[in-house]
GROMACS .gro file of N, CA and C in nm:
model
  393
    1MET      N    1  -1.905  -0.274   1.853
    1MET     CA    2  -1.806  -0.284   1.747
    1MET      C    3  -1.831  -0.172   1.646
    2ALA      N    4  -1.723  -0.109   1.605
    2ALA     CA    5  -1.733   0.000   1.507
    2ALA      C    6  -1.758  -0.057   1.367
    3VAL      N    7  -1.815   0.025   1.284
    3VAL     CA    8  -1.836  -0.010   1.143
    3VAL      C    9  -1.793   0.109   1.058
    4LEU      N   10  -1.755   0.082   0.934
    4LEU     CA   11  -1.717   0.189   0.843
    4LEU      C   12  -1.842   0.264   0.797
    5SER      N   13  -1.830   0.394   0.789
    5SER     CA   14  -1.939   0.476   0.735
    5SER      C   15  -1.951   0.449   0.585
    6GLU      N   16  -2.061   0.492   0.527
    6GLU     CA   17  -2.080   0.472   0.383
    6GLU      C   18  -1.971   0.544   0.303
    7SER      N   19  -1.933   0.666   0.345
    7SER     CA   20  -1.829   0.738   0.271
    7SER      C   21  -1.694   0.669   0.286
    8SER      N   22  -1.666   0.613   0.403
    8SER     CA   23  -1.541   0.538   0.421
    8SER      C   24  -1.541   0.413   0.333
    9LYS      N   25  -1.654   0.344   0.327
    9LYS     CA   26  -1.664   0.225   0.242
    9LYS      C   27  -1.638   0.260   0.096
   10GLU      N   28  -1.696   0.371   0.049
   10GLU     CA   29  -1.676   0.414  -0.090
   10GLU      C   30  -1.529   0.443  -0.119
   11ARG      N   31  -1.463   0.513  -0.027
   11ARG     CA   32  -1.321   0.544  -0.046
   11ARG      C   33  -1.238   0.417  -0.043
   12LEU      N   34  -1.269   0.326   0.049
   12LEU     CA   35  -1.194   0.202   0.060
   12LEU      C   36  -1.208   0.116  -0.064
   13LEU      N   37  -1.322   0.121  -0.129
   13LEU     CA   38  -1.344   0.042  -0.251
   13LEU      C   39  -1.251   0.082  -0.366
   14THR      N   40  -1.188   0.200  -0.355
   14THR     CA   41  -1.094   0.243  -0.458
   14THR      C   42  -0.955   0.186  -0.435
   15CYS      N   43  -0.939   0.109  -0.327
   15CYS     CA   44  -0.809   0.054  -0.289
   15CYS      C   45  -0.795  -0.092  -0.330
   16ASP      N   46  -0.672  -0.136  -0.337
   16ASP     CA   47  -0.639  -0.275  -0.362
   16ASP      C   48  -0.714  -0.365  -0.262
   17PRO      N   49  -0.763  -0.480  -0.307
   17PRO     CA   50  -0.838  -0.570  -0.219
   17PRO      C   51  -0.762  -0.612  -0.092
   18ARG      N   52  -0.630  -0.615  -0.097
   18ARG     CA   53  -0.553  -0.650   0.023
   18ARG      C   54  -0.566  -0.541   0.129
   19LEU      N   55  -0.562  -0.415   0.088
   19LEU     CA   56  -0.583  -0.306   0.184
   19LEU      C   57  -0.726  -0.308   0.236
   20GLN      N   58  -0.820  -0.339   0.150
   20GLN     CA   59  -0.960  -0.349   0.193
   20GLN      C   60  -0.973  -0.454   0.302
   21ARG      N   61  -0.910  -0.569   0.282
   21ARG     CA   62  -0.920  -0.678   0.379
   21ARG      C   63  -0.862  -0.638   0.514
   22ILE      N   64  -0.745  -0.575   0.512
   22ILE     CA   65  -0.682  -0.531   0.637
   22ILE      C   66  -0.774  -0.432   0.710
   23CYS      N   67  -0.825  -0.334   0.637
   23CYS     CA   68  -0.912  -0.233   0.698
   23CYS      C   69  -1.042  -0.294   0.751
   24GLU      N   70  -1.098  -0.388   0.677
   24GLU     CA   71  -1.222  -0.452   0.721
   24GLU      C   72  -1.201  -0.530   0.850
   25MET      N   73  -1.083  -0.585   0.870
   25MET     CA   74  -1.053  -0.654   0.996
   25MET      C   75  -1.021  -0.553   1.107
   26ALA      N   76  -0.951  -0.446   1.073
   26ALA     CA   77  -0.912  -0.346   1.173
   26ALA      C   78  -1.032  -0.275   1.233
   27ILE      N   79  -1.135  -0.250   1.152
   27ILE     CA   80  -1.252  -0.176   1.203
   27ILE      C   81  -1.323  -0.255   1.313
   28ARG      N   82  -1.300  -0.384   1.320
   28ARG     CA   83  -1.359  -0.467   1.426
   28ARG      C   84  -1.290  -0.443   1.560
   29VAL      N   85  -1.170  -0.383   1.553
   29VAL     CA   86  -1.089  -0.362   1.672
   29VAL      C   87  -1.088  -0.216   1.716
   30ILE      N   88  -1.084  -0.125   1.619
   30ILE     CA   89  -1.069   0.018   1.650
   30ILE      C   90  -1.149   0.099   1.548
   31ASP      N   91  -1.210   0.205   1.594
   31ASP     CA   92  -1.290   0.290   1.506
   31ASP      C   93  -1.198   0.387   1.432
   32PHE      N   94  -1.217   0.397   1.301
   32PHE     CA   95  -1.141   0.490   1.219
   32PHE      C   96  -1.224   0.530   1.098
   33THR      N   97  -1.178   0.633   1.031
   33THR     CA   98  -1.241   0.679   0.908
   33THR      C   99  -1.141   0.667   0.794
   34VAL      N  100  -1.190   0.635   0.677
   34VAL     CA  101  -1.105   0.629   0.558
   34VAL      C  102  -1.108   0.768   0.495
   35LEU      N  103  -0.994   0.832   0.493
   35LEU     CA  104  -0.982   0.967   0.439
   35LEU      C  105  -0.968   0.967   0.288
   36GLU      N  106  -0.890   0.870   0.238
   36GLU     CA  107  -0.863   0.869   0.094
   36GLU      C  108  -0.806   0.735   0.051
   37GLY      N  109  -0.851   0.693  -0.065
   37GLY     CA  110  -0.794   0.577  -0.133
   37GLY      C  111  -0.729   0.628  -0.259
   38HIS      N  112  -0.797   0.607  -0.374
   38HIS     CA  113  -0.745   0.659  -0.501
   38HIS      C  114  -0.747   0.812  -0.498
   39ARG      N  115  -0.640   0.868  -0.552
   39ARG     CA  116  -0.627   1.014  -0.559
   39ARG      C  117  -0.603   1.052  -0.704
   40GLY      N  118  -0.692   1.133  -0.760
   40GLY     CA  119  -0.677   1.181  -0.896
   40GLY      C  120  -0.569   1.288  -0.905
   41GLN      N  121  -0.546   1.337  -1.026
   41GLN     CA  122  -0.438   1.433  -1.049
   41GLN      C  123  -0.457   1.562  -0.970
   42GLU      N  124  -0.577   1.617  -0.970
   42GLU     CA  125  -0.600   1.742  -0.897
   42GLU      C  126  -0.571   1.726  -0.748
   43ALA      N  127  -0.620   1.617  -0.689
   43ALA     CA  128  -0.597   1.593  -0.547
   43ALA      C  129  -0.450   1.566  -0.519
   44GLN      N  130  -0.381   1.494  -0.608
   44GLN     CA  131  -0.238   1.468  -0.588
   44GLN      C  132  -0.158   1.596  -0.599
   45ASP      N  133  -0.191   1.679  -0.696
   45ASP     CA  134  -0.121   1.808  -0.710
   45ASP      C  135  -0.139   1.894  -0.585
   46LEU      N  136  -0.259   1.893  -0.529
   46LEU     CA  137  -0.287   1.969  -0.407
   46LEU      C  138  -0.210   1.911  -0.288
   47ALA      N  139  -0.209   1.777  -0.275
   47ALA     CA  140  -0.135   1.714  -0.165
   47ALA      C  141   0.014   1.747  -0.174
   48PHE      N  142   0.068   1.748  -0.294
   48PHE     CA  143   0.209   1.782  -0.313
   48PHE      C  144   0.233   1.929  -0.278
   49ALA      N  145   0.147   2.017  -0.327
   49ALA     CA  146   0.162   2.160  -0.301
   49ALA      C  147   0.152   2.193  -0.153
   50ASP      N  148   0.066   2.119  -0.081
   50ASP     CA  149   0.047   2.141   0.062
   50ASP      C  150   0.152   2.072   0.148
   51GLY      N  151   0.244   1.998   0.085
   51GLY     CA  152   0.347   1.926   0.160
   51GLY      C  153   0.299   1.798   0.224
   52LYS      N  154   0.182   1.751   0.185
   52LYS     CA  155   0.127   1.628   0.241
   52LYS      C  156   0.173   1.506   0.162
   53SER      N  157   0.237   1.527   0.051
   53SER     CA  158   0.295   1.420  -0.030
   53SER      C  159   0.428   1.468  -0.085
   54LYS      N  160   0.521   1.377  -0.096
   54LYS     CA  161   0.651   1.408  -0.155
   54LYS      C  162   0.655   1.375  -0.303
   55LEU      N  163   0.544   1.319  -0.354
   55LEU     CA  164   0.542   1.271  -0.492
   55LEU      C  165   0.444   1.350  -0.578
   56LYS      N  166   0.485   1.378  -0.700
   56LYS     CA  167   0.398   1.444  -0.796
   56LYS      C  168   0.319   1.340  -0.874
   57TRP      N  169   0.204   1.383  -0.927
   57TRP     CA  170   0.123   1.298  -1.015
   57TRP      C  171   0.208   1.253  -1.132
   58PRO      N  172   0.205   1.131  -1.177
   58PRO     CA  173   0.123   1.017  -1.133
   58PRO      C  174   0.203   0.917  -1.050
   59ASN      N  175   0.304   0.964  -0.978
   59ASN     CA  176   0.399   0.875  -0.912
   59ASN      C  177   0.358   0.829  -0.772
   60GLY      N  178   0.247   0.879  -0.719
   60GLY     CA  179   0.205   0.839  -0.586
   60GLY      C  180   0.133   0.706  -0.583
   61ASN      N  181   0.141   0.636  -0.472
   61ASN     CA  182   0.074   0.508  -0.458
   61ASN      C  183  -0.078   0.523  -0.447
   62HIS      N  184  -0.125   0.645  -0.424
   62HIS     CA  185  -0.268   0.672  -0.427
   62HIS      C  186  -0.318   0.688  -0.572
   63ASN      N  187  -0.225   0.705  -0.665
   63ASN     CA  188  -0.261   0.738  -0.803
   63ASN      C  189  -0.291   0.618  -0.892
   64THR      N  190  -0.266   0.497  -0.841
   64THR     CA  191  -0.294   0.377  -0.919
   64THR      C  192  -0.442   0.341  -0.907
   65ILE      N  193  -0.488   0.259  -1.000
   65ILE     CA  194  -0.624   0.206  -0.993
   65ILE      C  195  -0.613   0.054  -0.996
   66PRO      N  196  -0.646  -0.015  -0.888
   66PRO     CA  197  -0.684   0.041  -0.759
   66PRO      C  198  -0.563   0.101  -0.687
   67ALA      N  199  -0.591   0.188  -0.593
   67ALA     CA  200  -0.484   0.251  -0.516
   67ALA      C  201  -0.412   0.146  -0.432
   68ILE      N  202  -0.280   0.158  -0.424
   68ILE     CA  203  -0.205   0.069  -0.336
   68ILE      C  204  -0.165   0.141  -0.207
   69ALA      N  205  -0.239   0.249  -0.178
   69ALA     CA  206  -0.223   0.323  -0.053
   69ALA      C  207  -0.360   0.366  -0.004
   70VAL      N  208  -0.370   0.379   0.128
   70VAL     CA  209  -0.493   0.427   0.190
   70VAL      C  210  -0.454   0.520   0.304
   71ASP      N  211  -0.530   0.627   0.321
   71ASP     CA  212  -0.513   0.717   0.435
   71ASP      C  213  -0.631   0.697   0.528
   72ILE      N  214  -0.603   0.667   0.654
   72ILE     CA  215  -0.708   0.648   0.754
   72ILE      C  216  -0.670   0.724   0.881
   73ALA      N  217  -0.771   0.756   0.962
   73ALA     CA  218  -0.746   0.827   1.087
   73ALA      C  219  -0.839   0.773   1.194
   74PRO      N  220  -0.790   0.761   1.319
   74PRO     CA  221  -0.876   0.717   1.429
   74PRO      C  222  -0.995   0.811   1.441
   75TYR      N  223  -1.110   0.754   1.470
   75TYR     CA  224  -1.233   0.833   1.481
   75TYR      C  225  -1.278   0.837   1.625
   76PRO      N  226  -1.317   0.954   1.677
   76PRO     CA  227  -1.316   1.084   1.610
   76PRO      C  228  -1.173   1.135   1.591
   77ILE      N  229  -1.155   1.214   1.487
   77ILE     CA  230  -1.021   1.259   1.450
   77ILE      C  231  -0.973   1.368   1.545
   78ASP      N  232  -0.853   1.347   1.599
   78ASP     CA  233  -0.782   1.448   1.678
   78ASP      C  234  -0.639   1.448   1.625
   79TRP      N  235  -0.608   1.543   1.538
   79TRP     CA  236  -0.477   1.547   1.472
   79TRP      C  237  -0.363   1.566   1.571
   80ASN      N  238  -0.392   1.610   1.693
   80ASN     CA  239  -0.288   1.632   1.792
   80ASN      C  240  -0.260   1.511   1.880
   81ASP      N  241  -0.338   1.405   1.866
   81ASP     CA  242  -0.322   1.286   1.949
   81ASP      C  243  -0.250   1.177   1.870
   82SER      N  244  -0.118   1.187   1.865
   82SER     CA  245  -0.039   1.091   1.786
   82SER      C  246  -0.046   0.951   1.846
   83SER      N  247  -0.075   0.939   1.974
   83SER     CA  248  -0.081   0.805   2.035
   83SER      C  249  -0.193   0.721   1.973
   84ARG      N  250  -0.303   0.783   1.936
   84ARG     CA  251  -0.411   0.708   1.872
   84ARG      C  252  -0.373   0.664   1.732
   85PHE      N  253  -0.294   0.746   1.662
   85PHE     CA  254  -0.245   0.705   1.530
   85PHE      C  255  -0.146   0.588   1.544
   86HIS      N  256  -0.063   0.591   1.648
   86HIS     CA  257   0.029   0.481   1.672
   86HIS      C  258  -0.046   0.352   1.705
   87LEU      N  259  -0.151   0.363   1.785
   87LEU     CA  260  -0.231   0.246   1.818
   87LEU      C  261  -0.294   0.187   1.692
   88LEU      N  262  -0.355   0.273   1.610
   88LEU     CA  263  -0.415   0.229   1.485
   88LEU      C  264  -0.310   0.163   1.396
   89ALA      N  265  -0.192   0.221   1.388
   89ALA     CA  266  -0.084   0.164   1.306
   89ALA      C  267  -0.046   0.025   1.355
   90GLY      N  268  -0.034   0.009   1.485
   90GLY     CA  269   0.001  -0.121   1.540
   90GLY      C  270  -0.101  -0.227   1.503
   91ILE      N  271  -0.228  -0.191   1.509
   91ILE     CA  272  -0.335  -0.283   1.472
   91ILE      C  273  -0.327  -0.317   1.324
   92MET      N  274  -0.314  -0.215   1.240
   92MET     CA  275  -0.305  -0.237   1.095
   92MET      C  276  -0.183  -0.324   1.059
   93LEU      N  277  -0.069  -0.292   1.115
   93LEU     CA  278   0.053  -0.368   1.085
   93LEU      C  279   0.043  -0.511   1.135
   94GLY      N  280  -0.016  -0.529   1.254
   94GLY     CA  281  -0.033  -0.664   1.308
   94GLY      C  282  -0.125  -0.749   1.223
   95ILE      N  283  -0.235  -0.691   1.178
   95ILE     CA  284  -0.328  -0.764   1.092
   95ILE      C  285  -0.259  -0.799   0.960
   96ALA      N  286  -0.185  -0.705   0.904
   96ALA     CA  287  -0.115  -0.731   0.778
   96ALA      C  288  -0.018  -0.848   0.793
   97VAL      N  289   0.057  -0.851   0.902
   97VAL     CA  290   0.150  -0.962   0.926
   97VAL      C  291   0.073  -1.093   0.934
   98SER      N  292  -0.040  -1.093   1.006
   98SER     CA  293  -0.118  -1.217   1.021
   98SER      C  294  -0.172  -1.267   0.888
   99LEU      N  295  -0.193  -1.175   0.794
   99LEU     CA  296  -0.244  -1.212   0.661
   99LEU      C  297  -0.131  -1.231   0.558
  100ASN      N  298  -0.007  -1.213   0.604
  100ASN     CA  299   0.110  -1.222   0.516
  100ASN      C  300   0.102  -1.121   0.401
  101ILE      N  301   0.057  -0.999   0.435
  101ILE     CA  302   0.051  -0.888   0.339
  101ILE      C  303   0.153  -0.784   0.385
  102LYS      N  304   0.240  -0.742   0.297
  102LYS     CA  305   0.344  -0.646   0.333
  102LYS      C  306   0.293  -0.504   0.313
  103ILE      N  307   0.285  -0.431   0.425
  103ILE     CA  308   0.250  -0.289   0.420
  103ILE      C  309   0.353  -0.211   0.499
  104ARG      N  310   0.356  -0.083   0.474
  104ARG     CA  311   0.437   0.006   0.557
  104ARG      C  312   0.352   0.126   0.594
  105TRP      N  313   0.391   0.189   0.704
  105TRP     CA  314   0.316   0.299   0.764
  105TRP      C  315   0.394   0.428   0.747
  106GLY      N  316   0.324   0.534   0.706
  106GLY     CA  317   0.387   0.664   0.686
  106GLY      C  318   0.435   0.732   0.813
  107GLY      N  319   0.394   0.684   0.927
  107GLY     CA  320   0.441   0.740   1.054
  107GLY      C  321   0.578   0.689   1.093
  108ASP      N  322   0.628   0.588   1.021
  108ASP     CA  323   0.758   0.529   1.052
  108ASP      C  324   0.824   0.481   0.923
  109TRP      N  325   0.856   0.573   0.836
  109TRP     CA  326   0.921   0.536   0.710
  109TRP      C  327   1.051   0.463   0.734
  110ASN      N  328   1.119   0.490   0.845
  110ASN     CA  329   1.248   0.429   0.873
  110ASN      C  330   1.237   0.278   0.895
  111GLN      N  331   1.116   0.230   0.920
  111GLN     CA  332   1.100   0.087   0.945
  111GLN      C  333   1.147   0.003   0.827
  112ASN      N  334   1.153   0.060   0.711
  112ASN     CA  335   1.193  -0.015   0.592
  112ASN      C  336   1.311   0.052   0.521
  113ASN      N  337   1.398   0.114   0.600
  113ASN     CA  338   1.520   0.174   0.546
  113ASN      C  339   1.494   0.278   0.439
  114ARG      N  340   1.393   0.361   0.460
  114ARG     CA  341   1.364   0.467   0.365
  114ARG      C  342   1.474   0.572   0.372
  115SER      N  343   1.490   0.648   0.265
  115SER     CA  344   1.593   0.751   0.260
  115SER      C  345   1.555   0.870   0.348
  116ASP      N  346   1.651   0.958   0.373
  116ASP     CA  347   1.627   1.076   0.455
  116ASP      C  348   1.512   1.160   0.403
  117ASP      N  349   1.497   1.169   0.270
  117ASP     CA  350   1.391   1.250   0.211
  117ASP      C  351   1.252   1.195   0.241
  118GLU      N  352   1.244   1.069   0.277
  118GLU     CA  353   1.115   1.005   0.298
  118GLU      C  354   1.082   0.989   0.446
  119ARG      N  355   1.148   1.061   0.533
  119ARG     CA  356   1.129   1.045   0.676
  119ARG      C  357   1.024   1.138   0.735
  120PHE      N  358   0.952   1.213   0.654
  120PHE     CA  359   0.847   1.297   0.709
  120PHE      C  360   0.734   1.209   0.762
  121LYS      N  361   0.665   1.257   0.861
  121LYS     CA  362   0.561   1.178   0.927
  121LYS      C  363   0.429   1.193   0.852
  122ASP      N  364   0.374   1.082   0.810
  122ASP     CA  365   0.247   1.078   0.741
  122ASP      C  366   0.160   0.975   0.814
  123PHE      N  367   0.114   1.013   0.934
  123PHE     CA  368   0.045   0.921   1.024
  123PHE      C  369  -0.076   0.850   0.963
  124PRO      N  370  -0.154   0.912   0.876
  124PRO     CA  371  -0.271   0.841   0.821
  124PRO      C  372  -0.237   0.739   0.712
  125HIS      N  373  -0.115   0.740   0.660
  125HIS     CA  374  -0.081   0.667   0.537
  125HIS      C  375  -0.033   0.524   0.560
  126PHE      N  376  -0.093   0.431   0.484
  126PHE     CA  377  -0.049   0.292   0.478
  126PHE      C  378  -0.039   0.254   0.331
  127GLU      N  379   0.064   0.178   0.295
  127GLU     CA  380   0.078   0.139   0.156
  127GLU      C  381   0.132  -0.003   0.145
  128LEU      N  382   0.095  -0.069   0.037
  128LEU     CA  383   0.149  -0.200   0.005
  128LEU      C  384   0.291  -0.181  -0.045
  129TYR      N  385   0.376  -0.279  -0.021
  129TYR     CA  386   0.509  -0.273  -0.079
  129TYR      C  387   0.563  -0.413  -0.102
  130GLU      N  388   0.656  -0.420  -0.192
  130GLU     CA  389   0.724  -0.545  -0.223
  130GLU      C  390   0.868  -0.534  -0.175
  131THR      N  391   0.921  -0.643  -0.125
  131THR     CA  392   1.061  -0.640  -0.078
  131THR      C  393   1.153  -0.699  -0.181
   0.00000   0.00000   0.00000
């Protein structure tokens, strides 16, 4: 069974407890690394400039304390293997449903009727949302 590394645990601790719970259950099923939880202004500005975020500081879900978004990637990371990101997403989404926690995945913004501007693929991204 996989376990979170110390750096992944530290990043996850910056996230909302509901995201922590989902990730703690998911790591029992699939190995992944936590790339980012809370994102400060400098990191958010860089993510926006690099096209990795559509939102400027302080409007991103990573910018709250605790963060209501987490970025994770299957371990070991292979950015070209989208099937592993899809598998991880299925596990995360399934666990969230079982816990009655509403999340959405950046790899499928259309799942929740997002606008055309929000359809870019953000495979590592998961966020809490209210309906």
